[in-house]
Short mmCIF file of C-alpha atoms in Angstrom, two decimals:
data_model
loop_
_atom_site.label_atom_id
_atom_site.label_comp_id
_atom_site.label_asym_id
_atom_site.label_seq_id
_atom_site.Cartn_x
_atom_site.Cartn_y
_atom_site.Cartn_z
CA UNK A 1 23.78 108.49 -129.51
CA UNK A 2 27.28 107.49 -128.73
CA UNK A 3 27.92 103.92 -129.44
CA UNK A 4 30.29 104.04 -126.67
CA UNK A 5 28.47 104.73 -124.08
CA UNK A 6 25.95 102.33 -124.77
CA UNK A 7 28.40 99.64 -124.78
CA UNK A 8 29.19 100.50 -121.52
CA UNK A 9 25.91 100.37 -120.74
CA UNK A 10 24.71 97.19 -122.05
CA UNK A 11 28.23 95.57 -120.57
CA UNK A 12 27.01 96.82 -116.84
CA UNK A 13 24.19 94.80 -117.75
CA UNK A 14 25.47 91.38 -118.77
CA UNK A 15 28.05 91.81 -116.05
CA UNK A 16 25.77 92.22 -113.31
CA UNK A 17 27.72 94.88 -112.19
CA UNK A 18 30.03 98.24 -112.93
CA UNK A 19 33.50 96.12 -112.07
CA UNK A 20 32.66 93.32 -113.51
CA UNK A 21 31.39 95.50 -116.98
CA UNK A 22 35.04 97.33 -116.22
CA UNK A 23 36.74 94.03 -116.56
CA UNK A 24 34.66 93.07 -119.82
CA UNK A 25 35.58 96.51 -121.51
CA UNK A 26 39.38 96.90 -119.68
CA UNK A 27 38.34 99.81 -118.34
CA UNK A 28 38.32 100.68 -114.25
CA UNK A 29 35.00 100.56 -112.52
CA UNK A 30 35.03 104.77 -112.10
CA UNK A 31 35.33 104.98 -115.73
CA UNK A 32 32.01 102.71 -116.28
CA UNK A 33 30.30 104.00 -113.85
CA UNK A 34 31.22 107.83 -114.89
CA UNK A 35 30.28 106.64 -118.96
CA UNK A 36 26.61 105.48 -117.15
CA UNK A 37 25.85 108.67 -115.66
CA UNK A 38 26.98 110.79 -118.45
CA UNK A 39 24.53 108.39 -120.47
CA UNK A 40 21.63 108.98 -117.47
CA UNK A 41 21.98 112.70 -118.15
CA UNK A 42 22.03 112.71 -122.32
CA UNK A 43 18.63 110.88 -121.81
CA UNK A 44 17.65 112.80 -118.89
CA UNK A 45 16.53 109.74 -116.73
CA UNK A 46 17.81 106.97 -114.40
CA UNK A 47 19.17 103.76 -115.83
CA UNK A 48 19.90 101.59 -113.05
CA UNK A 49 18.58 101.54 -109.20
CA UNK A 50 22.00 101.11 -107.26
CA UNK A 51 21.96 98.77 -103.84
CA UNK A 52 25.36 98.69 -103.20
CA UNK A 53 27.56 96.65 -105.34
CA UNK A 54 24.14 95.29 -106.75
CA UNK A 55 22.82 96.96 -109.69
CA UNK A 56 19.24 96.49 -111.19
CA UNK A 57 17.25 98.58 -114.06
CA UNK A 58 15.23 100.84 -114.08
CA UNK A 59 11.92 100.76 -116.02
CA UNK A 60 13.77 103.25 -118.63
CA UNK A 61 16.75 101.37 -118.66
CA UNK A 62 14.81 98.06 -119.24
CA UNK A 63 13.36 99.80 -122.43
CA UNK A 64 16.59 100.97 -123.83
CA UNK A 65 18.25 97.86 -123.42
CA UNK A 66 16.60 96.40 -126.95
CA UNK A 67 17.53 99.91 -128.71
CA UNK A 68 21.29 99.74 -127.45
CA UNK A 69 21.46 96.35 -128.29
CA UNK A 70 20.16 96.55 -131.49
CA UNK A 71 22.05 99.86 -132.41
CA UNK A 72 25.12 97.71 -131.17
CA UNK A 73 24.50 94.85 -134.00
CA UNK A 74 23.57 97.51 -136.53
CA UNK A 75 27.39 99.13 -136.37
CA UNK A 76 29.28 95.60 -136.40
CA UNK A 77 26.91 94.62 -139.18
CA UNK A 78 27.89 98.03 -140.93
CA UNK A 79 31.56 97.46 -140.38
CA UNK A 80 31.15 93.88 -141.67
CA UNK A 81 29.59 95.13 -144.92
CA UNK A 82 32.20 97.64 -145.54
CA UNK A 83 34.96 95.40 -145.28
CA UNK A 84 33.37 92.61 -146.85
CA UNK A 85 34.13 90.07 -144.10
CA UNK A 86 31.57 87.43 -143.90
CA UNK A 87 29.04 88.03 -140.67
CA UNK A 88 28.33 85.23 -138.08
CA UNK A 89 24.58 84.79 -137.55
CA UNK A 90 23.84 85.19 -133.90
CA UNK A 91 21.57 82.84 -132.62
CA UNK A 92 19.26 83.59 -129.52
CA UNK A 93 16.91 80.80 -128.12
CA UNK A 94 15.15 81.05 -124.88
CA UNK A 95 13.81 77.99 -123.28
CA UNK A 96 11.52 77.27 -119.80
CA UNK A 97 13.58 76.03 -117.06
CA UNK A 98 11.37 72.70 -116.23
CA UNK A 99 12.15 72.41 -120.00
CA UNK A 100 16.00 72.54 -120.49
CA UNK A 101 16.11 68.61 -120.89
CA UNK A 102 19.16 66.95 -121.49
CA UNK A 103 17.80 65.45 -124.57
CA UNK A 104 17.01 69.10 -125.75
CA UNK A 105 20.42 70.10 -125.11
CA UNK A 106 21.88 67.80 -127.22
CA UNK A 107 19.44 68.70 -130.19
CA UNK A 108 20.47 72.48 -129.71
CA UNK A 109 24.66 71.21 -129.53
CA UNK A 110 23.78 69.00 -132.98
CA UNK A 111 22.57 72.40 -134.36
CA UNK A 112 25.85 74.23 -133.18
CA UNK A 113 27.51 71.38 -134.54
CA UNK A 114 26.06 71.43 -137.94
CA UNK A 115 26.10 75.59 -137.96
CA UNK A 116 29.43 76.37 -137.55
CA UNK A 117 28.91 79.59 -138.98
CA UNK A 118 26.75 80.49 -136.38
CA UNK A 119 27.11 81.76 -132.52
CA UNK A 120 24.78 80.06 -130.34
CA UNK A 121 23.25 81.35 -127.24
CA UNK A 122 21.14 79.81 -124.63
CA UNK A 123 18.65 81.62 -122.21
CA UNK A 124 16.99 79.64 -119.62
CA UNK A 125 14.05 81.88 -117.68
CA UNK A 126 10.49 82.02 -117.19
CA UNK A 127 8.13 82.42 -119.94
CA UNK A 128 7.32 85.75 -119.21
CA UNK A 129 10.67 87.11 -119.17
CA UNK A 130 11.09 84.67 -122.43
CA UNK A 131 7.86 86.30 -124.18
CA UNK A 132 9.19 90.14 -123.33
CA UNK A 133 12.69 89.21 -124.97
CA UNK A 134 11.24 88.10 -127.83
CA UNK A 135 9.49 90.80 -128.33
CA UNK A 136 12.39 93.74 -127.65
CA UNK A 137 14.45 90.89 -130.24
CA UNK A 138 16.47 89.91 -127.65
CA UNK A 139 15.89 86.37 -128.67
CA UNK A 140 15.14 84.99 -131.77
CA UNK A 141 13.69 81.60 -130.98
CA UNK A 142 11.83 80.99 -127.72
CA UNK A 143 9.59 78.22 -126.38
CA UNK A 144 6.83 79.79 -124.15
CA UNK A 145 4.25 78.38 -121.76
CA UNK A 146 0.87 80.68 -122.37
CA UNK A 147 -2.43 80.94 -122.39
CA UNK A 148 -3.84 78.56 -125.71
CA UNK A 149 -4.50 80.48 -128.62
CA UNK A 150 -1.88 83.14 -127.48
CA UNK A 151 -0.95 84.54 -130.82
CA UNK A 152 1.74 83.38 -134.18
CA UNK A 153 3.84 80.66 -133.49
CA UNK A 154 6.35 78.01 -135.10
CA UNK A 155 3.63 75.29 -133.46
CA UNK A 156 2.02 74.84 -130.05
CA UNK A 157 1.10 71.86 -128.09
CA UNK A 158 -1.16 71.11 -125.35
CA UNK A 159 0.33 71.29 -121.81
CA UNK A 160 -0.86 68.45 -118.90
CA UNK A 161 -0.71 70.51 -116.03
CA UNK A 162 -1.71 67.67 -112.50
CA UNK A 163 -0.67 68.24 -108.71
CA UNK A 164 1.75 66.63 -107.53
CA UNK A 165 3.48 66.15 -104.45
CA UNK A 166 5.86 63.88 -102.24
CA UNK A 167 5.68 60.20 -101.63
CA UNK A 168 4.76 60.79 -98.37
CA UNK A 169 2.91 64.51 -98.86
CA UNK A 170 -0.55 63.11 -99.39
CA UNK A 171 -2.03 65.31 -96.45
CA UNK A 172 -0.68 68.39 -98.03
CA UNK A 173 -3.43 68.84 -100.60
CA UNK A 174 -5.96 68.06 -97.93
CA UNK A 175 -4.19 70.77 -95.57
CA UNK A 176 -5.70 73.98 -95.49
CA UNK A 177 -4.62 76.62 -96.14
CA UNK A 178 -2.67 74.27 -98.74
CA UNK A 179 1.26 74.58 -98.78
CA UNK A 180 1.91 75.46 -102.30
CA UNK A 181 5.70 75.07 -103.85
CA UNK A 182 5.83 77.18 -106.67
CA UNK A 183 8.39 79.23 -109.29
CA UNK A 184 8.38 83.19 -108.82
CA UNK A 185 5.88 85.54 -109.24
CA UNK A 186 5.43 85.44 -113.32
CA UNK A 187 5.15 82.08 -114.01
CA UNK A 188 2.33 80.88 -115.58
CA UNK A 189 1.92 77.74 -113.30
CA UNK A 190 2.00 79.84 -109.78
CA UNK A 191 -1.00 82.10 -111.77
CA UNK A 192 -2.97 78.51 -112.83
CA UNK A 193 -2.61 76.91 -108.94
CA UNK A 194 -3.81 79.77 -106.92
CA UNK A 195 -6.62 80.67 -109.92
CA UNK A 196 -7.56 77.35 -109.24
CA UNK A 197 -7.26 76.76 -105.54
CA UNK A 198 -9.31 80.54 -105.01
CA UNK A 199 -11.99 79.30 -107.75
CA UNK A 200 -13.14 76.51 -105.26
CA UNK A 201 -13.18 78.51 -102.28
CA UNK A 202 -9.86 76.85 -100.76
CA UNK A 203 -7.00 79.21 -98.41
CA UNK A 204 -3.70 79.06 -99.66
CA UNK A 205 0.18 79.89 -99.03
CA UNK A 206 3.15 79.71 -100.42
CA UNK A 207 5.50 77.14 -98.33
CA UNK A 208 8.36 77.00 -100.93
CA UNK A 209 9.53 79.27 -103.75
CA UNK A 210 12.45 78.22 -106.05
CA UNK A 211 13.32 79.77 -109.77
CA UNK A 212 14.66 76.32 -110.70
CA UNK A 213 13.02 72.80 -111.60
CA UNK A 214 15.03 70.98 -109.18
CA UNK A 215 14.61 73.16 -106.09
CA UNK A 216 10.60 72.45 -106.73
CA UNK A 217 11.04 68.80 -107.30
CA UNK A 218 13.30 68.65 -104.22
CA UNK A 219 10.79 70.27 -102.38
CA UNK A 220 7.99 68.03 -102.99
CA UNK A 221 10.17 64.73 -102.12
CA UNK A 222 10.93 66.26 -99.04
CA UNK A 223 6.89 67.07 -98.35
CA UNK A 224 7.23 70.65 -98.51
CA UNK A 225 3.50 71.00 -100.06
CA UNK A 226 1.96 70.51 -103.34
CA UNK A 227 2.84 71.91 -106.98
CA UNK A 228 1.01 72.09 -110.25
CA UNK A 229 3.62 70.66 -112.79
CA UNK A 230 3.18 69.55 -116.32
CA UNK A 231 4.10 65.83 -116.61
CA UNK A 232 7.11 65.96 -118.15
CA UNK A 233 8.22 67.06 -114.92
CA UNK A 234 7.19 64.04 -112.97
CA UNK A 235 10.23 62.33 -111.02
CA UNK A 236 9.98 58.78 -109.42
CA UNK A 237 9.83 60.41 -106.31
CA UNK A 238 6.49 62.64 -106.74
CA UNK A 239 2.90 61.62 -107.09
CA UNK A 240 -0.28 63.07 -109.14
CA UNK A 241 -3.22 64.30 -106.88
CA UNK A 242 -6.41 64.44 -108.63
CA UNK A 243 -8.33 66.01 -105.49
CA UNK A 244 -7.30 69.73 -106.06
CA UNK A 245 -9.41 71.76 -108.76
CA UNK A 246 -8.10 71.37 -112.29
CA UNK A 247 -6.37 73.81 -113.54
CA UNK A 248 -7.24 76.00 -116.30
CA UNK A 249 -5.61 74.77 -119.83
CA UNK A 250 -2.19 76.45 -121.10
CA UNK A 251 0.17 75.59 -124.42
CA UNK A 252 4.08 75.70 -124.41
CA UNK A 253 4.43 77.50 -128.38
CA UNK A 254 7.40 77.85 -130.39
CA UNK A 255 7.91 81.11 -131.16
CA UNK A 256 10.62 83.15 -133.58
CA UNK A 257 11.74 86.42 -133.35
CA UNK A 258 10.32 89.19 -136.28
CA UNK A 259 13.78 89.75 -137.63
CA UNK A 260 15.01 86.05 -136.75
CA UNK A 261 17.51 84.89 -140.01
CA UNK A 262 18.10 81.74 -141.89
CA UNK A 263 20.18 79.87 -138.84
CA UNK A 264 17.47 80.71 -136.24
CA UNK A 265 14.52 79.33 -138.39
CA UNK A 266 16.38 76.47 -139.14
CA UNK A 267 16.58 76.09 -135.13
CA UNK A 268 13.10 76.30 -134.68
CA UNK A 269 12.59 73.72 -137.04
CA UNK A 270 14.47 71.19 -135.70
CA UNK A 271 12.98 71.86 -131.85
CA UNK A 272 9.64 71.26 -133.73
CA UNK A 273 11.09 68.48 -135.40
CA UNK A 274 12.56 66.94 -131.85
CA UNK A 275 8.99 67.59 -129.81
CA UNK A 276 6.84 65.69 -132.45
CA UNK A 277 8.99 63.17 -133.70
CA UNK A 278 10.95 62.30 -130.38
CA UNK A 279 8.83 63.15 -127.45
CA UNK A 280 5.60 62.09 -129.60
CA UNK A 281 3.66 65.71 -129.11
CA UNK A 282 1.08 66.37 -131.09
CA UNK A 283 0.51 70.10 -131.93
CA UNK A 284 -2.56 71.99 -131.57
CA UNK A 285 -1.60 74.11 -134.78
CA UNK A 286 1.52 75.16 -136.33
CA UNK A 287 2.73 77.65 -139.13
CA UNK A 288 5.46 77.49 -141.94
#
């Protein structure tokens, strides 16, 4: 496999784009785009579906993206043997969007802070994509909103999942079919509302869709519809409604990654550390 290639490859990726990935490895966007398709026909299959200047992956491409990057680590870390230069650890953590607190920042900048020696970086998605990155070891420390008892983990607490809406979106959980604001298709709360609201017989539809906290939360104030939110995502402008159908229980877990080193466990740690001893959880269960 040529390490080249794949480069390319997983630059188009990061980039977002074949000029872009040009720009990141100084070379002009023919070039990339002539190293992808020689790449598309060594592996005999498509890597990317093209929409203009947009690029996305294909379900092939999405599978070699954890082999290329990996391969890609395992020649610098060859490299750095051989010439006896001392390795940075590469740090990975994944985090919920509705949980990318400022007080959780600050935690994760102490850590960069007091790890020097290692390179930091910060992922903020939904737990799905979260959970699939962990697994291809594209991250090595996540925190993941699943189902409870959803396999290993660091430590797990109990989420409080409540409708909530607007100051002055009362009648929206009483509306039918019932406006729901939710995150994209893939996140766990969207799955819990309509389970819920379809259990007890009542129409729904979607009346907002954001991927970030704040475009929900703005959409409630304004009386867009209702949401199912866990309560650490309560502003002073939205209020619980106990009227809808309870949802069905979930966990946010701490997870590492199988091959996750010395500076990522350490990492985990201290998130456990900050959710029990500064935001008061109390875990379910926990490990190490």
């Amino acid at each position: 496999m040529d390490l080249d290639l794949l480069h390319s490859f997983v630059s188009v990726v990061d980039a977002g784009g074949f000029t872009r990935a040009g720009e990141r490895v100084h070379r002009t966007q023919s070039t990339v785009s002539q190293q992808i398709r020689k790449l598309e026909q060594n592996l005999g299959c498509a890597l990317f579906v093209r929409d203009g200047r947009q690029v996305r992956l294909t379900e092939d491409g999405e599978r070699l993206l954890g082999y290329a990057r990996r391969m890609l680590a395992l020649s610098t870390e060859i490299r750095v043997a051989v010439s006896g230069q001392q390795r940075a650890e590469v740090v990975r953590l994944g985090v919920p969007d509705d949980f990318a607190v400022a007080a959780l920042t600050s935690q994760v900048a102490a850590f960069a802070r007091a790890h020097p020696e290692a390179r930091l970086s910060v992922r903020c998605d939904l737990s799905v994509a979260l959970a699939r990155a962990l697994d291809r070891g594209d991250l090595d420390v996540a925190l993941v909103k699943r189902d409870p008892q959803g396999g290993p983990c660091v430590a797990a607490w109990p989420e409080r999942l409540h409708w909530m809406h607007g100051e002055h979106g009362a009648h929206a959980a009483l509306a039918d079919p019932v406006p729901l604001v939710v995150f994209p298709q893939g996140c766990l709360y969207r799955n819990r509302a309509i389970h819920a609201l379809e259990s007890a017989g009542l129409r729904w539809r979607i009346s907002y869709e954001s991927p970030n906290l704040h475009g929900i939360q703005a959409a409630l104030e304004g009386g867009m519809g209702v949401a199912l939110l866990e309560v650490r995502c309560q502003t002073a402008g939205l209020r619980r409604d106990e009227r809808l159908p309870a949802p069905a229980p979930s966990e946010l877990a701490l997870c590492t990654g199988r091959e996750a080193g010395p500076a990522a466990l350490a990492l985990a740690q201290r998130i456990r550390q900050f959710c029990e001893d500064d935001l008061g959880w109390t875990p379910l269960r926990q490990v190490a």
